[in-house]
Short mmCIF file of C-alpha atoms (C1' of nucleotides) in Angstrom, two decimals:
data_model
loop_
_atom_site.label_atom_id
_atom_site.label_comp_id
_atom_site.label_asym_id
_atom_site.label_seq_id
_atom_site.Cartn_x
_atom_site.Cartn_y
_atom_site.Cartn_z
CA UNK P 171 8.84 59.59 51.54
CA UNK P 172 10.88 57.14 49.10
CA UNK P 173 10.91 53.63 48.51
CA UNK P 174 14.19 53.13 46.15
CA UNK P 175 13.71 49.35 44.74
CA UNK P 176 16.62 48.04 43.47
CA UNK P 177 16.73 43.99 41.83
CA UNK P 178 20.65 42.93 43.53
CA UNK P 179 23.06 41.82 40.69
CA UNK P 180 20.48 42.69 38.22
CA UNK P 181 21.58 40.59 35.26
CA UNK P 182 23.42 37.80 37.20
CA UNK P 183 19.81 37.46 38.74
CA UNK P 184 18.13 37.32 35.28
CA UNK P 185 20.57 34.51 34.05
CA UNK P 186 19.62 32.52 37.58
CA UNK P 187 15.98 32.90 37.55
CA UNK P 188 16.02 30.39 34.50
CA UNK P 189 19.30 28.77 35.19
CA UNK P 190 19.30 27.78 39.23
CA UNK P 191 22.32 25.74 38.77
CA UNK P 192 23.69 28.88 38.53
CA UNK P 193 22.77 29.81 42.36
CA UNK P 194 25.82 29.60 45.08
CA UNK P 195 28.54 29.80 42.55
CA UNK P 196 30.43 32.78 41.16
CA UNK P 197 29.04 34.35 38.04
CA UNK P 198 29.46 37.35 35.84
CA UNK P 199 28.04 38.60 33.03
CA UNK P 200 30.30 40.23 29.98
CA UNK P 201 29.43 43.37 27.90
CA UNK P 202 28.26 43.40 24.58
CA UNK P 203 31.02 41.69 22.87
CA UNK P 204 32.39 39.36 25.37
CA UNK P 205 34.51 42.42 26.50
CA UNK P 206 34.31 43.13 30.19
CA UNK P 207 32.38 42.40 33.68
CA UNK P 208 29.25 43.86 34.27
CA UNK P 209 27.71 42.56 36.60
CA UNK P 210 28.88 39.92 39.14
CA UNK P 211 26.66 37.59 41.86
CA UNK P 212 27.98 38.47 45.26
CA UNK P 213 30.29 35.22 45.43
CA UNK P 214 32.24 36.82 42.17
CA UNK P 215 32.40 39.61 44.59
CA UNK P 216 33.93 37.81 47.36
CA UNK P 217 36.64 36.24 44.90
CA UNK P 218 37.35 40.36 44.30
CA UNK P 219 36.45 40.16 40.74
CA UNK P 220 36.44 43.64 40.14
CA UNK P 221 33.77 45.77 37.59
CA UNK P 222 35.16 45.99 34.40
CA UNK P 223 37.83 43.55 34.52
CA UNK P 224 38.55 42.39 31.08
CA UNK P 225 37.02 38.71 30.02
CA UNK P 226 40.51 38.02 28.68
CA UNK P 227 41.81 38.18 31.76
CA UNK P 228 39.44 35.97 33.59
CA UNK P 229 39.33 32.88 31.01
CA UNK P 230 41.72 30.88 33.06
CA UNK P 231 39.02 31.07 35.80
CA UNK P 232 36.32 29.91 33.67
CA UNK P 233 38.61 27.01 32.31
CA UNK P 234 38.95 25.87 35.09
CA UNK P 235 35.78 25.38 36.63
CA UNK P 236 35.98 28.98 38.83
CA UNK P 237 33.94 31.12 37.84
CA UNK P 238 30.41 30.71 35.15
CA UNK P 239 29.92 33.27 32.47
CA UNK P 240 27.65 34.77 30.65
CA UNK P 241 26.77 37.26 27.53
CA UNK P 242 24.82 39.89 28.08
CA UNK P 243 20.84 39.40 26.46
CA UNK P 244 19.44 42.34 27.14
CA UNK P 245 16.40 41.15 25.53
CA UNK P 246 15.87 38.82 28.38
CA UNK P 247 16.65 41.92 30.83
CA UNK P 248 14.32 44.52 29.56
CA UNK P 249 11.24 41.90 29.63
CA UNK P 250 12.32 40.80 33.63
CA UNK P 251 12.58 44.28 34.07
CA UNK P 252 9.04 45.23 32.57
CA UNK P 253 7.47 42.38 34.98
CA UNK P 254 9.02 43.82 38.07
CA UNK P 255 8.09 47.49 37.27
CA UNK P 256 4.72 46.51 36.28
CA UNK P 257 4.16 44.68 39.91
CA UNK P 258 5.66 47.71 41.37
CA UNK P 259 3.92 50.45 39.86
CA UNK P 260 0.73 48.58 40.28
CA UNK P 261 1.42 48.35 44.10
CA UNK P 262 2.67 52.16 43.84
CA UNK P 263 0.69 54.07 40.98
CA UNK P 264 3.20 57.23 41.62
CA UNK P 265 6.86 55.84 41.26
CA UNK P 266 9.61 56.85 38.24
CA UNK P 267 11.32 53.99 36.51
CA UNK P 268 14.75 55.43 37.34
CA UNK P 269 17.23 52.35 35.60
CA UNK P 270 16.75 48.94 33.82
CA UNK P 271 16.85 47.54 37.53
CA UNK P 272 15.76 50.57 39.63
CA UNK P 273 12.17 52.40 40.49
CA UNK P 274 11.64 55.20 42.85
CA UNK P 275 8.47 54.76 44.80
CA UNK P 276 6.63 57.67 46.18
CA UNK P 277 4.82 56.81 49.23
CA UNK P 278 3.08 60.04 50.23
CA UNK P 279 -0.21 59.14 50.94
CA UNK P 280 0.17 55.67 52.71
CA UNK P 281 0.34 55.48 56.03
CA UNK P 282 3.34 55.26 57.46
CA UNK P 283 2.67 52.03 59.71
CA UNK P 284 2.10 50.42 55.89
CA UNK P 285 5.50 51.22 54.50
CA UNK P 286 7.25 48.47 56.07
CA UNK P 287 4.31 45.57 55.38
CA UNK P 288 4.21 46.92 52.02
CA UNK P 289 7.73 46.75 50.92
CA UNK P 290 8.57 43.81 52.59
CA UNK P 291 5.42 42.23 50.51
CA UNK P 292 6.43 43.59 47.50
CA UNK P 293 9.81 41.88 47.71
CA UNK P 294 7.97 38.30 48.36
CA UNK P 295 6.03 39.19 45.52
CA UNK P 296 8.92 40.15 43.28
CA UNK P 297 10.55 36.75 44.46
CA UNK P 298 7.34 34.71 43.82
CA UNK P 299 6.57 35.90 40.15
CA UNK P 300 9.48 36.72 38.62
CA UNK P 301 12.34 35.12 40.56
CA UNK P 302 14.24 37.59 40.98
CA UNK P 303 15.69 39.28 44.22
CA UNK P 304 15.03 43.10 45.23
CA UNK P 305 15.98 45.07 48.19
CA UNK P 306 14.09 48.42 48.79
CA UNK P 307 15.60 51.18 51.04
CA UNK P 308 12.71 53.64 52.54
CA UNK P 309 13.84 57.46 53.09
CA UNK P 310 12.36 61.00 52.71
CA UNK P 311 15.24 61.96 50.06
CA UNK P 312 16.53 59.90 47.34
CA UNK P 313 19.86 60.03 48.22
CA UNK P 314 18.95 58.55 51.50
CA UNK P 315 16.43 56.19 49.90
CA UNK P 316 19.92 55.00 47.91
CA UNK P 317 21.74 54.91 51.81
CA UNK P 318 18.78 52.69 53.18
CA UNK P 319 18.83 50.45 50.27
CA UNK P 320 22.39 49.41 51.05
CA UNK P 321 21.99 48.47 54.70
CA UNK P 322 18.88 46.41 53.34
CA UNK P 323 21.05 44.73 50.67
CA UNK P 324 24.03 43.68 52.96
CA UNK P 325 22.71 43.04 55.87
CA UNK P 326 20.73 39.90 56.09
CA UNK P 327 18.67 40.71 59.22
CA UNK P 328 16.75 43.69 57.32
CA UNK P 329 14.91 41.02 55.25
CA UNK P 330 15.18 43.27 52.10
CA UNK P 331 14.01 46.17 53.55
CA UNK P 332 15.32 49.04 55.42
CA UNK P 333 14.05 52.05 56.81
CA UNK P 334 15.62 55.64 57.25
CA UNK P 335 13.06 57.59 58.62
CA UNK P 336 14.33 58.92 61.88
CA UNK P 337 17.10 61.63 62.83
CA UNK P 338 18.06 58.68 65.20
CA UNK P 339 18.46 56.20 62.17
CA UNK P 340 19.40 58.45 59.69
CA UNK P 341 22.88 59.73 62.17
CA UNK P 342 23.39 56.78 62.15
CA UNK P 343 23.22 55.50 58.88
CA UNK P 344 25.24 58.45 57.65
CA UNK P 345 28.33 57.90 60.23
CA UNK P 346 28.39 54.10 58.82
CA UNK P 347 28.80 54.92 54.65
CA UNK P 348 31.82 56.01 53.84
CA UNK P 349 31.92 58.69 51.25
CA UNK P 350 32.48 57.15 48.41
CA UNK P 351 29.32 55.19 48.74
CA UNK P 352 26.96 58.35 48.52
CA UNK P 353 24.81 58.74 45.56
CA UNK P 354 26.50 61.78 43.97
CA UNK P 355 29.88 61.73 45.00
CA UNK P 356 32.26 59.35 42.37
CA UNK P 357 35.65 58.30 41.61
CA UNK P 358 36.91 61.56 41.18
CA UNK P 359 35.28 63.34 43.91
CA UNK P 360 35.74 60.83 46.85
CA UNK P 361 39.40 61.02 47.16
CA UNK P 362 39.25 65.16 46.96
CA UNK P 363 36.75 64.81 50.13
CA UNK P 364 39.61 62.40 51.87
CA UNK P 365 42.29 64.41 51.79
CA UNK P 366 39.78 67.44 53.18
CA UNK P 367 39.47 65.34 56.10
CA UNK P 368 35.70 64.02 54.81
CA UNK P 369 35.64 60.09 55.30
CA UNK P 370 31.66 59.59 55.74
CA UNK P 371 28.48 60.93 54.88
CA UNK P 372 28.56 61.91 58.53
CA UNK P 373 31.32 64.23 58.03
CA UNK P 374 30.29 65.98 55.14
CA UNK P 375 26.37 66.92 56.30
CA UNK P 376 28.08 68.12 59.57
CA UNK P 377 30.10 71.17 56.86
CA UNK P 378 28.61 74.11 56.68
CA UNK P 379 26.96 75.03 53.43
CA UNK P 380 29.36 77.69 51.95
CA UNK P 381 32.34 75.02 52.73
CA UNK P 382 30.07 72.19 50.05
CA UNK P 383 29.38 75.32 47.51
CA UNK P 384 33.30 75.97 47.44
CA UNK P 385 34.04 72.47 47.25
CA UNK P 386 31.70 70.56 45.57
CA UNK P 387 29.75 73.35 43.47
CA UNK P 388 25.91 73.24 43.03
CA UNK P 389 25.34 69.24 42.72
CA UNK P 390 27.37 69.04 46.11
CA UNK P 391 25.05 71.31 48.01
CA UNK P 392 22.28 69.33 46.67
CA UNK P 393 23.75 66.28 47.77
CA UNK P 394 24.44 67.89 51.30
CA UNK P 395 20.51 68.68 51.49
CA UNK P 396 19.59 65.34 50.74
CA UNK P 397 21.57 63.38 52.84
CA UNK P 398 19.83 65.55 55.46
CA UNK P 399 16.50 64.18 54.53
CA UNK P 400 15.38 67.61 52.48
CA UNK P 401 14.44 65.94 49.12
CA UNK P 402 15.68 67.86 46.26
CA UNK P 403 16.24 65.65 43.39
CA UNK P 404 13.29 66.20 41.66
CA UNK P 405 12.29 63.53 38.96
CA UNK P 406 13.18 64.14 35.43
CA UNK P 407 9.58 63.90 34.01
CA UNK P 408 10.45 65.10 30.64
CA UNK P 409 9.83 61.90 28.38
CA UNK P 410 12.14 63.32 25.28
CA UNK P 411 15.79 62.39 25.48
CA UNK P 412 17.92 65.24 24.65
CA UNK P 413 20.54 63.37 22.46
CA UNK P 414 20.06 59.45 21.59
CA UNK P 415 23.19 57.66 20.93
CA UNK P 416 23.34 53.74 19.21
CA UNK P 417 27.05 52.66 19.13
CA UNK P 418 28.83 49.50 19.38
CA UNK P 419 32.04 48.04 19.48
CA UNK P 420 33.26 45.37 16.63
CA UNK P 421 34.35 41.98 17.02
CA UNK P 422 37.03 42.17 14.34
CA UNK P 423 38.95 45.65 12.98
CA UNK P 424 36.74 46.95 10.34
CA UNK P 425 39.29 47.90 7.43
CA UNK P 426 36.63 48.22 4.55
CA UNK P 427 34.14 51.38 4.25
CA UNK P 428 31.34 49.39 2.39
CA UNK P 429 31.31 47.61 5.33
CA UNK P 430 31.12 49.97 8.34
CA UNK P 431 28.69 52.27 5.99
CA UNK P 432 26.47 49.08 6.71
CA UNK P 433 27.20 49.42 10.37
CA UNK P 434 27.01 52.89 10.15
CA UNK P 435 23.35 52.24 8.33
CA UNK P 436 22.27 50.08 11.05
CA UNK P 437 22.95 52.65 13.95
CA UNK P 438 21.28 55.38 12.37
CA UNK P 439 18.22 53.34 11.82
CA UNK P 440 17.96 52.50 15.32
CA UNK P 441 18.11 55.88 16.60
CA UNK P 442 15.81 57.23 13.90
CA UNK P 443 13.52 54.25 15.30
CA UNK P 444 14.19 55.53 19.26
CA UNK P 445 13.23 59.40 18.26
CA UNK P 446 10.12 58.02 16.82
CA UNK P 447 9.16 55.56 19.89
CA UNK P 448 10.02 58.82 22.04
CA UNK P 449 7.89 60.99 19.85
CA UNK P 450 10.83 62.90 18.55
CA UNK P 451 12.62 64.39 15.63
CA UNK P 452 16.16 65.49 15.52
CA UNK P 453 18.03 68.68 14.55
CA UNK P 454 21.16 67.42 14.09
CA UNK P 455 23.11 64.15 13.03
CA UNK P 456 26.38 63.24 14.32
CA UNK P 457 28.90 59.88 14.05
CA UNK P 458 31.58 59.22 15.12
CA UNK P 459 34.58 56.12 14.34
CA UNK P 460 37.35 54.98 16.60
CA UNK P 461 40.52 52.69 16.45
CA UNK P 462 41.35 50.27 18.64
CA UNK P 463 42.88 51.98 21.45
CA UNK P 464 44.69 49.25 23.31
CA UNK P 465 46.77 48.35 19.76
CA UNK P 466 49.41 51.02 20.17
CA UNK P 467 51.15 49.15 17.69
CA UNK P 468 48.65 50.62 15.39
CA UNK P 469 47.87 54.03 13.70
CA UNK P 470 44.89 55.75 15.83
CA UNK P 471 41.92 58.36 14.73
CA UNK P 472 38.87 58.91 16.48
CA UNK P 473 37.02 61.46 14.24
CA UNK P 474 33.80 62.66 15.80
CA UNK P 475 31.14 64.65 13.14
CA UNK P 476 28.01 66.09 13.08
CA UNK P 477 25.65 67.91 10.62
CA UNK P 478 22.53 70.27 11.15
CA UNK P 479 19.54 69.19 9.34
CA UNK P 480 17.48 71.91 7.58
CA UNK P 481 14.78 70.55 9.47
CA UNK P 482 14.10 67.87 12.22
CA UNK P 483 13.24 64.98 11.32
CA UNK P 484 12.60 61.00 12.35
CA UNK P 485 12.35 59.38 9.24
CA UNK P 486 15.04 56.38 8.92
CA UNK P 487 15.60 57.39 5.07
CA UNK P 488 16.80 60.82 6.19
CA UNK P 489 19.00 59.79 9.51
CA UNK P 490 20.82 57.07 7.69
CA UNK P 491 20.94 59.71 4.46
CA UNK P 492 22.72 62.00 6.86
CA UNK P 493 24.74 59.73 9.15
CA UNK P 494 26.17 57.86 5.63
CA UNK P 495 27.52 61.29 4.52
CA UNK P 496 28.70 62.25 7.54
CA UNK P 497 31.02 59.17 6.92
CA UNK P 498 32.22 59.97 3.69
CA UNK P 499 34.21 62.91 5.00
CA UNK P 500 35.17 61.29 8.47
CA UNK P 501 36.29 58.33 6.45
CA UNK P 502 40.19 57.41 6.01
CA UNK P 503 41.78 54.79 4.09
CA UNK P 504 44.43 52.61 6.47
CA UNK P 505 43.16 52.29 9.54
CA UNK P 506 41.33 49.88 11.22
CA UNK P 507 37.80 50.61 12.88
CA UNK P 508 37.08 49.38 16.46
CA UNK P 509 34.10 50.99 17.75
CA UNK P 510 31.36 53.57 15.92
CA UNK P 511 28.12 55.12 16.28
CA UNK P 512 25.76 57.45 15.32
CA UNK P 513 24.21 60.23 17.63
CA UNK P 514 21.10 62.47 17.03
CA UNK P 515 20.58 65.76 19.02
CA UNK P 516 18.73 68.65 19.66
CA UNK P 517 15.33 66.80 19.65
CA UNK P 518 12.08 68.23 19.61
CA UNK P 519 8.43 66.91 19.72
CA UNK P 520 7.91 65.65 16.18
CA UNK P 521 4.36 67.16 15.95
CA UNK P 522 6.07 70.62 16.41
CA UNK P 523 8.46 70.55 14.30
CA UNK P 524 9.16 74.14 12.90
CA UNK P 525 9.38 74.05 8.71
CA UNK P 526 12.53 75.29 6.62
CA UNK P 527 12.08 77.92 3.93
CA UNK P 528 14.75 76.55 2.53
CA UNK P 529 14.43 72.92 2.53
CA UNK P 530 15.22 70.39 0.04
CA UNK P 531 12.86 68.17 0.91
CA UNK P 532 9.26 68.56 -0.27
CA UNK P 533 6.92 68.05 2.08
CA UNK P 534 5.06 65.08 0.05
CA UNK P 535 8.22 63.37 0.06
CA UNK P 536 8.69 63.87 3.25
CA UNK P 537 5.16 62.81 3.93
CA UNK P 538 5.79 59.52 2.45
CA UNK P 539 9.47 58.41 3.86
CA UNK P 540 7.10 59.16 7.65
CA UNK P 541 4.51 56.92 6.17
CA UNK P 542 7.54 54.29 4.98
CA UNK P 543 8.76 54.21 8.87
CA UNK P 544 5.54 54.26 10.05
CA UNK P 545 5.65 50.78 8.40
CA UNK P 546 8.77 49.42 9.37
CA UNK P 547 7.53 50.84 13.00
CA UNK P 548 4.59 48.20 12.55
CA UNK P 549 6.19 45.44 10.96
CA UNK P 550 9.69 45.34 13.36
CA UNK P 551 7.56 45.85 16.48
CA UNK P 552 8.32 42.38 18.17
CA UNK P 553 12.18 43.73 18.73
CA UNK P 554 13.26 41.85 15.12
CA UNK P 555 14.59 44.14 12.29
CA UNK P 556 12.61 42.00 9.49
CA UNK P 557 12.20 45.55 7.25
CA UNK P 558 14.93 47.98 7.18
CA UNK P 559 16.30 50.20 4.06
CA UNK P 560 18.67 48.81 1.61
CA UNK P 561 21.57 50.29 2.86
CA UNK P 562 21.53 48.83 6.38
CA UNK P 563 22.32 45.04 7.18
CA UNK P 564 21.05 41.93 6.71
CA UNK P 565 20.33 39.80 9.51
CA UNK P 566 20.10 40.56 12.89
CA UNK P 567 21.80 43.50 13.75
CA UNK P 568 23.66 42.53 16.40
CA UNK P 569 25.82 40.44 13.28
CA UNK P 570 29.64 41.17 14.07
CA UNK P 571 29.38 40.91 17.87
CA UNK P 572 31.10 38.54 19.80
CA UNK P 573 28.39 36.84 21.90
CA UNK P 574 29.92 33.68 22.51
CA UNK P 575 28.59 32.28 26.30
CA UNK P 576 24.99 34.06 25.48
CA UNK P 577 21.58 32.79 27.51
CA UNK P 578 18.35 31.76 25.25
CA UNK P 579 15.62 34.45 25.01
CA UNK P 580 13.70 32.11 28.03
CA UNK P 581 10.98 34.98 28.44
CA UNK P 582 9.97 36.60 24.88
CA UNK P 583 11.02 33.45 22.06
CA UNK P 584 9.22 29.94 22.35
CA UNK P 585 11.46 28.97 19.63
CA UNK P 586 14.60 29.07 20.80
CA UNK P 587 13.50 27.86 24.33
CA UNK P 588 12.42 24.66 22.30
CA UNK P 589 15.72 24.14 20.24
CA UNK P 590 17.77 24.11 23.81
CA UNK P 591 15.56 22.09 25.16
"C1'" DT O 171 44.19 37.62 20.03
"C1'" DC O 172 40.98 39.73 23.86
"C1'" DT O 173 39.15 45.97 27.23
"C1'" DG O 174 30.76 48.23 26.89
"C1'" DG O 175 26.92 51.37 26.00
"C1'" DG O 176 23.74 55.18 26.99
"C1'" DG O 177 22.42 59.13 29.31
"C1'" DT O 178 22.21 64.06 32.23
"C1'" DC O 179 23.91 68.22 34.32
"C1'" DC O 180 27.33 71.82 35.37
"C1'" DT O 181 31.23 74.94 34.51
"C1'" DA O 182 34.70 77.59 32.26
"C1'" DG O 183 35.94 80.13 28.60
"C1'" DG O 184 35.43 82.22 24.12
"C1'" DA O 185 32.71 84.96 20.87
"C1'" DC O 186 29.71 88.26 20.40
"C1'" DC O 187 26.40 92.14 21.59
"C1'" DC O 188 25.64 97.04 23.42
"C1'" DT N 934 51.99 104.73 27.99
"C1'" DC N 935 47.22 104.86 29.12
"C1'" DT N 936 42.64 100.71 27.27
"C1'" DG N 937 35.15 99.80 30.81
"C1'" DG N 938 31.29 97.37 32.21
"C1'" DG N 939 27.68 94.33 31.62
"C1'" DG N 940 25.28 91.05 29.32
"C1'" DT N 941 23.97 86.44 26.38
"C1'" DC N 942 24.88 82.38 23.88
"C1'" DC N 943 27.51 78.50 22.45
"C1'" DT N 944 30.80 74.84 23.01
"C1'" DA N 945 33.97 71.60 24.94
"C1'" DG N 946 35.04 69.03 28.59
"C1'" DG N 947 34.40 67.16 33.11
"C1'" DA N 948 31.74 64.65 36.40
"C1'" DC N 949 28.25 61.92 37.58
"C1'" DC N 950 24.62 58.09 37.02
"C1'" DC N 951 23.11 53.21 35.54
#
DNA sequence: TCTGGGGTCCTAGGACCC
DNA sequence: TCTGGGGTCCTAGGACCC
């Protein structure tokens, strides 16, 4: 059995926790870069501001007193989220981390007359210490867990938590979500059910199996089982990513190649710093650059590279070594960069990392660029680039995005609380 | 003027092997 | 003119998730 805890409009709850004037009123917060909705507080909803609307196209709201909005500070996100997971998993030893604002709880082994006293106290709990609102959804799939966690979110009377863990309920729950609400099914495939005549979770358990094969392939069938209550969706224990990506968008065009080779720089460091927190190295390097692809008014290239390495590595001297030549070729003269970023793939545990006969590094120098990051590893570990090689930027590196309506770091810098205050 | 970022899994089709 | 059968591996692209 599954408890699915999910914190309701994650970030908008983050920005009221330290901001309760915020509470009642519609608010959204932006992507990186001011550039569209990502989250909205459930009176945003009601004024159907849709996910992903452009900012640009909401400013008259904001002028006029509408609508509140705010950058995104993930900073201030990932330490709520840490709080939350860390009363959760302490409650629940045996639970996956599944999103920034989501945990899976599994409840085998407690009772069941405990399930309900224990989520609804983990909700107060959640409430008391970290101010934020959660709903949890009880099920013995996760696909149902996902089902039950809706009916507790939007309907008051559940008091934040909901239980699926009957045929009786679970009939019942299924004949009330429409299809395009079940975990597994998206834009594309929801309107493909339709027009087969499958409106509801209902109607799509009550196909036979071959029908969902033909359909929907192998995810469908999985889908099918789980909405049935026959858990399937195992968790995905492995700890190594398979490919880390760090890519951003630009405030302004970027027109000169000194500059995005500092960009360019700065990605590639932070991956080569995410293989090493994962315990990774990569076998291969890859960028890639785009235009601006609303400007049709202007010349567009979206080049897309990558490079084996002789060997994997983690080492920041090597990724950005790689990622910088990568850019000479991709580079163009004339056109004006939007959006880039930097890729590394086919990772493998860095203590197993199989040697090249051929390599041009020596091993002592490789030795000593590991020690080098080991360093930086050390001496950036409060979340602030303060060392980083010559070729990436100074400053923070979020330099060159637009961050214009953005919260203080309330939870992890004194300082800055202090100058707003 | 202004439109995000980071992942996983599955499938189809091509290249190649015997 | 007629032109097999059975595999594996890799890649690109689609679909999904948050």
């Amino acid at each position: 059995m599954y408890a699915l805890a999910d914190c309701n409009n994650f970030f908008v709850s983050c920005e009221r926790a330290f901001q309760p004037q915020l509470e009642g009123r519609p608010v959204v917060v932006l992507s990186n870069n001011d550039g569209c909705v990502v989250a909205r507080s459930n009176e945003a909803k009601a004024i159907d501001i849709a996910m992903g609307t452009p900012f640009f196209k909401l400013k008259n709201l904001v002028d006029a007193g509408r609508l509140e909005v705010r950058s995104s500070n993930y900073t201030l996100y990932g330490d709520l989220s840490h709080r939350v997971m860390n009363i959760l998993r302490e409650a629940v030893p045996d639970m996956e981390v599944y999103s920034i604002d989501e945990a899976f709880l599994n409840l085998d082994g407690y009772p069941e007359d405990q399930w309900m006293p224990l989520c609804r106290g983990l909700v107060k709990q959640v409430k008391q210490w970290v101010g934020l609102p959660i709903s949890i959804g009880i099920a013995p799939s996760k696909t149902l867990g996902k089902v039950a966690n809706h009916f507790a979110k939007h309907y008051g009377g559940y008091r934040g938590v909901c239980a699926v863990d009957t045929p009786e309920k679970r009939d019942k729950a299924l004949k009330l979500t429409p299809i395009d609400d079940v975990w597994g099914v998206g834009w594309r495939g929801a309107p493909k059910l339709e027009a087969l005549g499958v409106h509801t979770a209902w109607d799509l358990v009550c196909k036979p199996e071959n029908w969902v094969l033909k359909h929907m392939s192998i995810t469908g069938v999985r889908t099918w089982k789980e909405l049935q209550g026959i858990s399937c969706i195992e968790e995905n224990d492995e700890e190594r990513r398979q490919t880390i990506c760090t890519s951003r968008s630009f405030a302004d065009l970027i027109t000169d190649k000194d500059e995005l080779a500092l960009r360019i720089s700065d990605f590639a460091g932070m991956c080569a710093a995410k293989l090493r927190k994962d315990g990774s190295a990569a076998g291969e390097v890859a960028i890639f650059l785009q235009t601006n692809r609303f400007r049709s008014d202007l010349p567009q290239y979206y080049p897309f590279l990558r490079m084996r390495l002789e060997t994997a590595v983690n080492n920041t001297t090597e990724i950005v070594g790689a990622a910088l030549a990568l850019l000479d070729t991709a580079w163009k003269d004339g056109y004006g960069y939007k959006r880039a970023g930097v890729i590394v793939a086919e990772t493998v545990p860095a203590d197993e990392v199989q040697g090249s006969l051929f390599d041009s590094v020596s091993q002592e120098e490789r030795d000593r660029e590991n020690r080098i990051s080991a360093i930086m590893d050390k001496v950036n570990s409060n979340g602030r680039t303060l060392l980083r090689v010559a070729t990436q930027r100074p400053g923070h590196y979020a330099d060159g995005i637009r961050r214009e309506h953005c919260s203080p770091l309330y939870s992890t810098d004194w300082s800055q609380l202090l100058v707003v205050k």
